[in-house]
Short mmCIF file of C-alpha atoms in Angstrom, two decimals:
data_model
loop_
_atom_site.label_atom_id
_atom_site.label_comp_id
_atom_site.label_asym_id
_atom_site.label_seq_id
_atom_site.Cartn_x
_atom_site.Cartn_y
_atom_site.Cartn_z
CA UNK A 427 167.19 108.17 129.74
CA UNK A 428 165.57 107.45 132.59
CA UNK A 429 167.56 103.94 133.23
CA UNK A 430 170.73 104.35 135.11
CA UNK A 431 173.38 101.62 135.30
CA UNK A 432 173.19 100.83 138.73
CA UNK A 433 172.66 97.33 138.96
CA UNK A 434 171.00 96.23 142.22
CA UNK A 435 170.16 92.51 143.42
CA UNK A 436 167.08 91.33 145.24
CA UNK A 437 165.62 88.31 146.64
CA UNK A 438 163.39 85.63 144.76
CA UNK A 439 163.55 83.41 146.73
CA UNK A 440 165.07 81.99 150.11
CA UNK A 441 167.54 79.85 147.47
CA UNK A 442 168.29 82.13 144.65
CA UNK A 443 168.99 85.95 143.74
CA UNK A 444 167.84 88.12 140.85
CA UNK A 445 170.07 90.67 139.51
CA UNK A 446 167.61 93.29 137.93
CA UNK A 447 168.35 95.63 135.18
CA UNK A 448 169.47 99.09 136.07
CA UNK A 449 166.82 102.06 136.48
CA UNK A 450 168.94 103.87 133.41
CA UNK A 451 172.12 104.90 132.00
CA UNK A 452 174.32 107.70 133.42
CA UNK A 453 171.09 109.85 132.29
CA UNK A 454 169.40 108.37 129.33
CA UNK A 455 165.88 107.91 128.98
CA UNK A 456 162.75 106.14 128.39
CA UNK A 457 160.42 106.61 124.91
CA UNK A 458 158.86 105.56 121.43
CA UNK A 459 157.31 104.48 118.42
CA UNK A 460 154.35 103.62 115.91
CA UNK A 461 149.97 104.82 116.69
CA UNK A 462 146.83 103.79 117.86
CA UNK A 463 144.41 104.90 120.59
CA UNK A 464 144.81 102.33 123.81
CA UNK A 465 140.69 102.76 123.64
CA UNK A 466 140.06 100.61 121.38
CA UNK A 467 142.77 97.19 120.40
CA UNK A 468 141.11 97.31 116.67
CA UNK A 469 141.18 101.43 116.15
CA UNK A 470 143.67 103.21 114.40
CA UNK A 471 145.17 106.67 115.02
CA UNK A 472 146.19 108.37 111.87
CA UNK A 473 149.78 108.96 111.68
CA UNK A 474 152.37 106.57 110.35
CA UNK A 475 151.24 103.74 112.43
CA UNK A 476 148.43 101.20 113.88
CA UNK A 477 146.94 99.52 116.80
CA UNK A 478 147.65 97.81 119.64
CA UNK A 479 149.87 94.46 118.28
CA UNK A 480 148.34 95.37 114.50
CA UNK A 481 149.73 92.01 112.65
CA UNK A 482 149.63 94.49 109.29
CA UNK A 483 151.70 97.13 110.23
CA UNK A 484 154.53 95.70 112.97
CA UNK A 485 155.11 92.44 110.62
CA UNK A 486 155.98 95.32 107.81
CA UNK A 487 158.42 97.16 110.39
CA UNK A 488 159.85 94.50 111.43
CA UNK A 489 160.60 93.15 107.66
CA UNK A 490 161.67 96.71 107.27
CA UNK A 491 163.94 97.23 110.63
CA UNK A 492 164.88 93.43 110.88
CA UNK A 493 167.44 94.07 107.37
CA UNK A 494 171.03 94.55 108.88
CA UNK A 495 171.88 96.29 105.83
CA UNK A 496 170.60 99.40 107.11
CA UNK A 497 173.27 99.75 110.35
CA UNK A 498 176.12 98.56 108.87
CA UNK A 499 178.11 100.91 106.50
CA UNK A 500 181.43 102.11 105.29
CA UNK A 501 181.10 105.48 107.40
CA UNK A 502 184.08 106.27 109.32
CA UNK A 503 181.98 106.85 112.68
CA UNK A 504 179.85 103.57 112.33
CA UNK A 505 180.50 101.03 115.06
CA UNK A 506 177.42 99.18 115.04
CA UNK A 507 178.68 95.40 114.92
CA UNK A 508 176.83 92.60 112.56
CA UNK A 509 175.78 90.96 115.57
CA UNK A 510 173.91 94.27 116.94
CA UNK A 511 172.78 94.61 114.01
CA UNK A 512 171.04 90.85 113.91
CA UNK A 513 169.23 91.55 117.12
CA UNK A 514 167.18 94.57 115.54
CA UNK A 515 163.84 94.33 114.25
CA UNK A 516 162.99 91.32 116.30
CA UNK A 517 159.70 93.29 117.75
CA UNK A 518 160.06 91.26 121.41
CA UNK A 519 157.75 93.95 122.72
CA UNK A 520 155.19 93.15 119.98
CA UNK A 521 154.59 89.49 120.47
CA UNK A 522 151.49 88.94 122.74
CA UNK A 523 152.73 85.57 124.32
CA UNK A 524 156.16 87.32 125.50
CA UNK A 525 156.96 87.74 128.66
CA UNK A 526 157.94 91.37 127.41
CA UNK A 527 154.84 91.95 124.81
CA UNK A 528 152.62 90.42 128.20
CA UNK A 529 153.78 93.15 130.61
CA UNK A 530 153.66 95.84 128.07
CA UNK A 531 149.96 94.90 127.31
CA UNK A 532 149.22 94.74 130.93
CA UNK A 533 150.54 98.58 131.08
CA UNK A 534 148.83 99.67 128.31
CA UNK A 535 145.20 98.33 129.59
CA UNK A 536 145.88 99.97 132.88
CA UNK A 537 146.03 103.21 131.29
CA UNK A 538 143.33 102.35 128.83
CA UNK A 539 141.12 102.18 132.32
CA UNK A 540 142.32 105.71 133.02
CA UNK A 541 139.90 108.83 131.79
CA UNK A 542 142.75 110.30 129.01
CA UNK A 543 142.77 108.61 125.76
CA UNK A 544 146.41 107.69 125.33
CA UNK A 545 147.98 107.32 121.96
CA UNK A 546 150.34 103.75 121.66
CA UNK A 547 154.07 104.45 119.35
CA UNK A 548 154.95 100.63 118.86
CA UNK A 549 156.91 100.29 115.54
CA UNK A 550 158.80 103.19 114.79
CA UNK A 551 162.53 103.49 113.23
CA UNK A 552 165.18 102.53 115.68
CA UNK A 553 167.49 104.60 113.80
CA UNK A 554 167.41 108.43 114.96
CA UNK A 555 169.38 111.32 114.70
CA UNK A 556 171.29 112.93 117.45
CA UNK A 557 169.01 115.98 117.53
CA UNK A 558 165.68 113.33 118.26
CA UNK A 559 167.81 111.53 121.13
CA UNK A 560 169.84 114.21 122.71
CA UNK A 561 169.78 118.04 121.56
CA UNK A 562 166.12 117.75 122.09
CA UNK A 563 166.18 116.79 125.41
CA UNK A 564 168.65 118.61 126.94
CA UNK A 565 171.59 116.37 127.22
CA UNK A 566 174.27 118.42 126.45
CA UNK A 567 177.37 117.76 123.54
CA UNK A 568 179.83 116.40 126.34
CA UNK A 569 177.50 113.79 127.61
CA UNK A 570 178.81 110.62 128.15
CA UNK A 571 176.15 108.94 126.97
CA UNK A 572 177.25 110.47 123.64
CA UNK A 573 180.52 108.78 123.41
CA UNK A 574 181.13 106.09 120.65
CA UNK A 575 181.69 103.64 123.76
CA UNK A 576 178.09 103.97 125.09
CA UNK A 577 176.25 104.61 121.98
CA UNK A 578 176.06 102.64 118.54
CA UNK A 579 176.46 105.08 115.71
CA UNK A 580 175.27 104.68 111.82
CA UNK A 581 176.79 108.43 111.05
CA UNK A 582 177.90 111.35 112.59
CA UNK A 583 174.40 112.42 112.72
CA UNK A 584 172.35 109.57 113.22
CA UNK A 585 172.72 106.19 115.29
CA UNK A 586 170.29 103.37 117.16
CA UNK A 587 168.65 104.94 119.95
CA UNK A 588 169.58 104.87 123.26
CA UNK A 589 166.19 105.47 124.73
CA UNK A 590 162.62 105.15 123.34
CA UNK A 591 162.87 109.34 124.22
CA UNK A 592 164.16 110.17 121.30
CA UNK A 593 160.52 109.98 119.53
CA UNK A 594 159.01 112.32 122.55
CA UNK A 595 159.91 115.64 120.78
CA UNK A 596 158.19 114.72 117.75
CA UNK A 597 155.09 113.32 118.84
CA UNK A 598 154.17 116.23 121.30
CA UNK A 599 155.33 118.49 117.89
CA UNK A 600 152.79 116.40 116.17
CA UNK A 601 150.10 117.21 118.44
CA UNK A 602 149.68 114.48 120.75
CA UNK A 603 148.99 114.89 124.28
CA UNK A 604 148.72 111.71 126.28
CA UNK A 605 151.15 108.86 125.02
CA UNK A 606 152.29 105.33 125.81
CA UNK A 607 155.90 105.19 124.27
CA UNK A 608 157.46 100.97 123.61
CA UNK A 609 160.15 100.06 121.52
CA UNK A 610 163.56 97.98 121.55
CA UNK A 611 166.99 100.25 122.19
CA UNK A 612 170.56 99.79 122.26
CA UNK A 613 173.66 100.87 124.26
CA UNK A 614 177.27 99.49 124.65
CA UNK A 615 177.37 97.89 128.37
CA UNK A 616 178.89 95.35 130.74
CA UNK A 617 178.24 91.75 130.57
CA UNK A 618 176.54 90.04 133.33
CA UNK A 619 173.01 88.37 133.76
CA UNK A 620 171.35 91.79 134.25
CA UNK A 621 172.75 93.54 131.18
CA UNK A 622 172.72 93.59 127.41
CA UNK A 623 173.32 95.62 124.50
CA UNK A 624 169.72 95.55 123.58
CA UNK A 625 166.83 95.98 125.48
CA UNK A 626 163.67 97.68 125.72
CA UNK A 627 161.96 100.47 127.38
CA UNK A 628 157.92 102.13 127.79
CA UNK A 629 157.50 105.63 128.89
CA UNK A 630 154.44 108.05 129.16
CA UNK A 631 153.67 111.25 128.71
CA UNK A 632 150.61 113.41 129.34
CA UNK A 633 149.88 117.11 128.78
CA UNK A 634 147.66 118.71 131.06
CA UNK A 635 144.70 121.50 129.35
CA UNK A 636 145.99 124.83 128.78
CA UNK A 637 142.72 126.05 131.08
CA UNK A 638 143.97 123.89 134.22
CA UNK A 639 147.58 125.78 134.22
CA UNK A 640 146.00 128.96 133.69
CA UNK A 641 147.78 130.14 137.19
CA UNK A 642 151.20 129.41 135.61
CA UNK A 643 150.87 131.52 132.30
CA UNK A 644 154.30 132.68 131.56
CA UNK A 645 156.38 131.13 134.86
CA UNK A 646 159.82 130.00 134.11
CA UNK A 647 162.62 128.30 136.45
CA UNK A 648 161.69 128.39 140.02
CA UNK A 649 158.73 130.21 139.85
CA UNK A 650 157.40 127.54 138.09
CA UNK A 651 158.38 124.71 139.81
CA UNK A 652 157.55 126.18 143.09
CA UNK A 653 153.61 126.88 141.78
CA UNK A 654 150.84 124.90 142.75
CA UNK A 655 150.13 124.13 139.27
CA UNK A 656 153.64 122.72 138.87
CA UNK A 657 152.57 120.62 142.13
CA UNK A 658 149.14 119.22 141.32
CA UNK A 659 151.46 117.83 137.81
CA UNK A 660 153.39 116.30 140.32
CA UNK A 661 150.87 114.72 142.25
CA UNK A 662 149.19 113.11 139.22
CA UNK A 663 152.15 111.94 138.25
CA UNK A 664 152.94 110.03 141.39
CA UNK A 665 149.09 109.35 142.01
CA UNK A 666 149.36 107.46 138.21
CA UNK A 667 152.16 105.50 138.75
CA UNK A 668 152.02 104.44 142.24
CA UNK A 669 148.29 102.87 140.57
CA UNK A 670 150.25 101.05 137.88
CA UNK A 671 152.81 99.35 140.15
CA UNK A 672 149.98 98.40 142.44
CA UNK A 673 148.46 96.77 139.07
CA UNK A 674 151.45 94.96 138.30
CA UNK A 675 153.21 93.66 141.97
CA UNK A 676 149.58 94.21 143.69
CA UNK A 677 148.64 96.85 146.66
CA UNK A 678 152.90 97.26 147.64
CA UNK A 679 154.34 100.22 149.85
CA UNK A 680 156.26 102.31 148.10
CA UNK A 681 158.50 105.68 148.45
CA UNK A 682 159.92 108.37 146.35
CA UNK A 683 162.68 110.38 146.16
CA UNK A 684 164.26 113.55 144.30
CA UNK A 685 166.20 112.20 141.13
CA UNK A 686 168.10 114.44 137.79
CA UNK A 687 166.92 113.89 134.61
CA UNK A 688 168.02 116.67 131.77
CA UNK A 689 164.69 117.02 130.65
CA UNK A 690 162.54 116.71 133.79
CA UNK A 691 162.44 119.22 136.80
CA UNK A 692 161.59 118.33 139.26
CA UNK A 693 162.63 114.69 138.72
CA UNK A 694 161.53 111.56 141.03
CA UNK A 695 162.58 108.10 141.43
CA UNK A 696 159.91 105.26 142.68
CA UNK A 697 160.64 102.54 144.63
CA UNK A 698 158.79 99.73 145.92
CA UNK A 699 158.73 97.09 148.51
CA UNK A 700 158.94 93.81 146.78
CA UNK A 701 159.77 90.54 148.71
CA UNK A 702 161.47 91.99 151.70
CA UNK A 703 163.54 94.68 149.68
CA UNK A 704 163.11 98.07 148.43
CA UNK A 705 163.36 97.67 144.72
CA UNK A 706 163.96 100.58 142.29
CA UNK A 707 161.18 100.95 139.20
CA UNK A 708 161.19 103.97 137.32
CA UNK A 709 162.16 107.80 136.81
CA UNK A 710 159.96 110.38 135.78
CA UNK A 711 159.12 114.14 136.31
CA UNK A 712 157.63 117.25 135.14
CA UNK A 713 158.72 117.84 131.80
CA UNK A 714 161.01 120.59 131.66
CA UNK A 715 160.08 123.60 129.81
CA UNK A 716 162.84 123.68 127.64
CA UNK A 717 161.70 120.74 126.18
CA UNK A 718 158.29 121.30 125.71
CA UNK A 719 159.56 124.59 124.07
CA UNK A 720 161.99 123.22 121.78
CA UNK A 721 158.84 120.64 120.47
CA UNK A 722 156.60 123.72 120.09
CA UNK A 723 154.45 123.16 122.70
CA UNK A 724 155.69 126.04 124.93
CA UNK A 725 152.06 126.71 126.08
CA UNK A 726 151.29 123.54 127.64
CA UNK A 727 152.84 122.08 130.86
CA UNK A 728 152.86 118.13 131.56
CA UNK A 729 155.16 114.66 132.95
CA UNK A 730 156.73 112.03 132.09
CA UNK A 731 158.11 108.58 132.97
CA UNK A 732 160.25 105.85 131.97
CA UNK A 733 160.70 102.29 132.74
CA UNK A 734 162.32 99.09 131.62
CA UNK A 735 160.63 96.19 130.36
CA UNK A 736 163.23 93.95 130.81
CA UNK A 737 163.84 95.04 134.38
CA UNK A 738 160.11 94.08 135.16
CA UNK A 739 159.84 91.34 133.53
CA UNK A 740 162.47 89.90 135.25
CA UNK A 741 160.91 90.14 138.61
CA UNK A 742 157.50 89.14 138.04
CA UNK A 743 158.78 85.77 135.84
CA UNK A 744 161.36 85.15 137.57
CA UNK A 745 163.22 85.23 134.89
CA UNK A 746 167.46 84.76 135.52
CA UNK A 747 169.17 85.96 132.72
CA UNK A 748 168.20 88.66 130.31
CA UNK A 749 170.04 86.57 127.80
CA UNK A 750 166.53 84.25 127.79
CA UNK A 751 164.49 87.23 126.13
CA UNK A 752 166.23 86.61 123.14
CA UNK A 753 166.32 83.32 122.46
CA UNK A 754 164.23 81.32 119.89
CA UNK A 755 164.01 78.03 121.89
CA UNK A 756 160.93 76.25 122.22
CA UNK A 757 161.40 75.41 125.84
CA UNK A 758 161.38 79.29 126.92
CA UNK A 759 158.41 80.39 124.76
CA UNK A 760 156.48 77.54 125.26
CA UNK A 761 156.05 78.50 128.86
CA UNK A 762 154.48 81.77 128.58
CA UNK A 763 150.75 82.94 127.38
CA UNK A 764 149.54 86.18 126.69
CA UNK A 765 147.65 87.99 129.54
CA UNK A 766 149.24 85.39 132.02
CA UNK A 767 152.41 86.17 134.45
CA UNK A 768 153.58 82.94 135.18
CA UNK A 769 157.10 82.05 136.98
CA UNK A 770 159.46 80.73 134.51
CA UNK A 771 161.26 77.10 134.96
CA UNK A 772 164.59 76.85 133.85
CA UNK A 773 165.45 73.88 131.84
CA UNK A 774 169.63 74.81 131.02
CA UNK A 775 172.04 73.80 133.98
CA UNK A 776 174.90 73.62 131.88
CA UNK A 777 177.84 73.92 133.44
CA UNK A 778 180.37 77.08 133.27
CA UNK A 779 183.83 77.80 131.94
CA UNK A 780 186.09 80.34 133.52
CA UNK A 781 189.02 82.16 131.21
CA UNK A 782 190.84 85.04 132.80
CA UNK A 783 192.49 87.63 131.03
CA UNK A 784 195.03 90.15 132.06
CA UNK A 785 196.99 93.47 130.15
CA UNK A 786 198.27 96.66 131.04
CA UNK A 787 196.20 98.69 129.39
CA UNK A 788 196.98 101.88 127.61
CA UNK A 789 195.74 105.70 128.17
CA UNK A 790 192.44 106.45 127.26
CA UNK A 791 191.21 102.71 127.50
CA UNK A 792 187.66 102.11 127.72
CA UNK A 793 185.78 98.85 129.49
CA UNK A 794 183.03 98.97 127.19
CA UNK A 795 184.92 98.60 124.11
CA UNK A 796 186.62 95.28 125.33
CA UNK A 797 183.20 93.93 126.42
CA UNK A 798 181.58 94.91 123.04
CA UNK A 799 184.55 92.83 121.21
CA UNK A 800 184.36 89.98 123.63
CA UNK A 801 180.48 89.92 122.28
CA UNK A 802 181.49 90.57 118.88
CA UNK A 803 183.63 87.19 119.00
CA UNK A 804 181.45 84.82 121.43
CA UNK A 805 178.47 86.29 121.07
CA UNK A 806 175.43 84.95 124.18
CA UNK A 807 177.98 82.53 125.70
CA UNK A 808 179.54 85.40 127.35
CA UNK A 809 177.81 85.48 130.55
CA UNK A 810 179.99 87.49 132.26
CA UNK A 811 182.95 89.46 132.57
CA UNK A 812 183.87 90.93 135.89
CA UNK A 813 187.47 92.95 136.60
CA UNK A 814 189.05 90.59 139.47
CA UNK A 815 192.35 92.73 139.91
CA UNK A 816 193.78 95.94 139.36
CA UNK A 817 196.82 97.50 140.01
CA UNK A 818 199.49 100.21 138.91
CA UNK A 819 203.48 99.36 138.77
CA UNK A 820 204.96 102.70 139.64
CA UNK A 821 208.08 102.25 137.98
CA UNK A 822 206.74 101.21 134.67
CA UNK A 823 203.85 103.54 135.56
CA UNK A 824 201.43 101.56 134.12
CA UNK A 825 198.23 99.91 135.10
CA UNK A 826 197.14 96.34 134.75
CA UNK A 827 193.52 95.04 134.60
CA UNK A 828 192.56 91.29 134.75
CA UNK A 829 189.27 90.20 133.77
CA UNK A 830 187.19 86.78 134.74
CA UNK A 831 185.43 85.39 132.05
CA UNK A 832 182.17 83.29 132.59
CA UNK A 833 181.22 81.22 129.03
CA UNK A 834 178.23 79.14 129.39
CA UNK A 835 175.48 78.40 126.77
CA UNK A 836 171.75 77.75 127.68
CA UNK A 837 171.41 75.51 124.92
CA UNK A 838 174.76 72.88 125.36
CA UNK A 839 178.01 72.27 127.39
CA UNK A 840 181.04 74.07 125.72
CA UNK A 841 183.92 72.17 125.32
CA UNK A 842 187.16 73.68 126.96
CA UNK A 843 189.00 73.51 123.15
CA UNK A 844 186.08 75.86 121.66
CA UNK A 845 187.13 77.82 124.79
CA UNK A 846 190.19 78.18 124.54
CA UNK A 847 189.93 79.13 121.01
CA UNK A 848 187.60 81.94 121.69
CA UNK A 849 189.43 83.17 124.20
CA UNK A 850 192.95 83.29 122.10
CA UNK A 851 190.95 85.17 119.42
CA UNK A 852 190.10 87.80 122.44
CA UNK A 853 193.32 87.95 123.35
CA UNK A 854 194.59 88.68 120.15
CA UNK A 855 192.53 90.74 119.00
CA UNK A 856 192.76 93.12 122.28
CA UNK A 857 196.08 93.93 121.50
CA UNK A 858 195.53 94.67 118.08
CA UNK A 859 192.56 96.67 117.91
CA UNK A 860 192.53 98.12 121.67
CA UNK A 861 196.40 98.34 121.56
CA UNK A 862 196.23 96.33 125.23
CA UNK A 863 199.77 94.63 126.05
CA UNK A 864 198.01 91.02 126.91
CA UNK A 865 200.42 88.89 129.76
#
């Protein structure tokens, strides 16, 4: 994952603020799915996929991903909600007149211009197993970004990935060695304009020839990332993406610094200057051995980076709330035109309603399961939910939480009596499912 959940703000404009999507989640990543070579838009790659938005092949995923049948279930450990279950299949990335499809097409032709032919994974299962989007990349059994309350599981085994990584083993076991990585992924979060369940990520990977790392035949640990081999990686790496950002935000200054990702070492972090303020982009890194070991490619040495679409997409539209990606109103879409980045005019100024909510809460009691239900039961109009006040009664030795909830639809005003009623069924169902003791 390399998206962490740290969200920060920046400037638009002299009148409003953006709140961008985090860089990753408490060490996720970035990957995946479906073939073609960037080369050529009408070219195939053989391998259980197609080109570069191929109408054929991504209308048939989607039909096939876009069934909720196929995450909801019986199974004990499923926790994938109908309404997270709606949102898959969509194929946001896909579409060449969104403002998500638009920016992944402009990253794709920049590393079409590049002198590796790089294979495009567009339309490949969201469902994975654990061993795709963890074992396989290092992150160990007691990972947070395990847990039921980050992650949306199908079985005990398999679940909607987290990060578009979880294809990376089996592409470079397939073979490939330079790859562009898009697809749509899921992870219980908070609520606010910055953050949603679903979202989508593009990462990169690229494999250097066995006869350029000659030098660094058989180094491990340190000795490898101290060689000069291990270096000139690095440099490409950095030399790569600092060309893309200048492609999207235009000649920028920019700075890195030393990150941790599981399956990267060393790991880096780019920033760059955008409007006045230093704005976090990406993660990436040299892939870490154990990876490349565990995908059987042992003998070959190589990086890899992550970003997130929404996150960009965001900035260079001007878009305000990541809720807009997913909505089906003519007045969003109709502003937007493939190959163009064009700043986005809102056209909702529908007024908010504020409900607060307050319970002790009992041991063990995690925020992201009482965000996930307040989706579950009002869906988009959450906006936000923010924890106002906290304290602990030491007699009762118990601690109380009270949260400020911001309803408000892009569409209509909300009436306070749907509201209210929303907002009773929150209540109520806190204390029965979360075992919460509502005041």
């Amino acid at each position: 994952f390399f998206q962490k959940n740290i969200t920060p703000t920046m400037k638009i404009s002299t009148t409003a603020t953006l709140s961008i999507l985090a860089l990753a989640t408490t060490c996720q990543s970035w990957s995946t799915p479906h073939t073609t070579a960037i080369r050529t838009r009408s070219s195939s790659v053989v391998s259980r996929s197609t080109a570069l938005f191929s109408a054929a092949v991504e209308e048939s995923a989607e039909a096939t991903y876009a069934d909720p049948s196929r995450y909801l279930s019986d199974h004990p450990n499923n926790n994938v909600p109908p309404h997270i279950a709606a949102l898959v299949g969509k194929g946001l990335h896909t579409k060449p007149d969104h403002p998500i499809g638009i920016i992944r097409t402009k990253i794709q032709e920049y590393f079409a211009s590049l002198p590796q032919d790089y294979t495009i994974y567009d339309a490949e299962d969201p469902i994975v197993t654990t061993q795709q989007c963890f074992d396989a990349l290092r992150i160990n059994p007691d990972h947070p970004g395990r847990s039921p309350s980050d992650t949306y599981y199908i079985s005990d085994t398999t679940l909607l990935r987290t990060h578009t990584s979880a294809h990376q083993s089996e592409h470079l076991r397939s073979g490939a060695d330079c790859f562009l990585c898009a697809g749509d992924v899921y992870r219980r979060d908070e609520i606010d304009s910055s953050h949603y369940p679903a979202f989508h990520q593009l990462e990169g990977v690229r494999l250097f020839p066995q006869e350029e790392m000659k030098g660094a035949d058989g180094l491990l640990g340190k000795d490898w990332t101290s060689s000069p081999e291990c270096k000139a990686i690095g440099e490409d790496l950095k030399s790569t993406l600092e060309g893309l950002m200048d492609t999207l935000f235009g000649e920028t200054e920019k700075r890195w610094s030393e990150d941790y990702f599981p399956f990267t070492t060393p790991s880096y972090e780019l920033e760059i200057m955008y409007q006045g303020e230093w704005l976090e982009v990406l993660g990436c890194g040299v892939v870490h051995e154990e990876v490349l070991d565990m995908a059987d490619r042992g003998d070959r040495r190589g990086w890899a980076f992550g970003l997130g679409l929404e996150r960009l997409c965001m900035i260079l539209f001007s878009i305000p709330d990541i809720r807009l990606f997913w909505t089906e109103d003519e007045r969003f879409h109709s502003q937007f035109k493939e190959g163009s980045i064009t700043k986005f005019n809102s056209y909702s100024k529908y007024p908010p309603v504020f409900k607060d909510i307050a319970f002790w809460i009992p041991e063990g009691f995690v925020e992201n399961d009482f965000f996930e239900m307040a989706r579950g039961i009002a869906g988009d109009i959450v906006e936000r939910m923010e924890l106002i006040d906290e304290f602990t009664n030491p007699k009762k030795g118990k601690t109380s939480k009270c949260y400020r909830i911001t309803y408000r639809s892009m569409d209509r005003s909300l009436t306070n009596e749907e509201v209210d009623a929303l907002q009773d069924e929150l209540r109520d169902s806190a204390g029965e499912d979360l075992g919460v003791e509502v005041r």
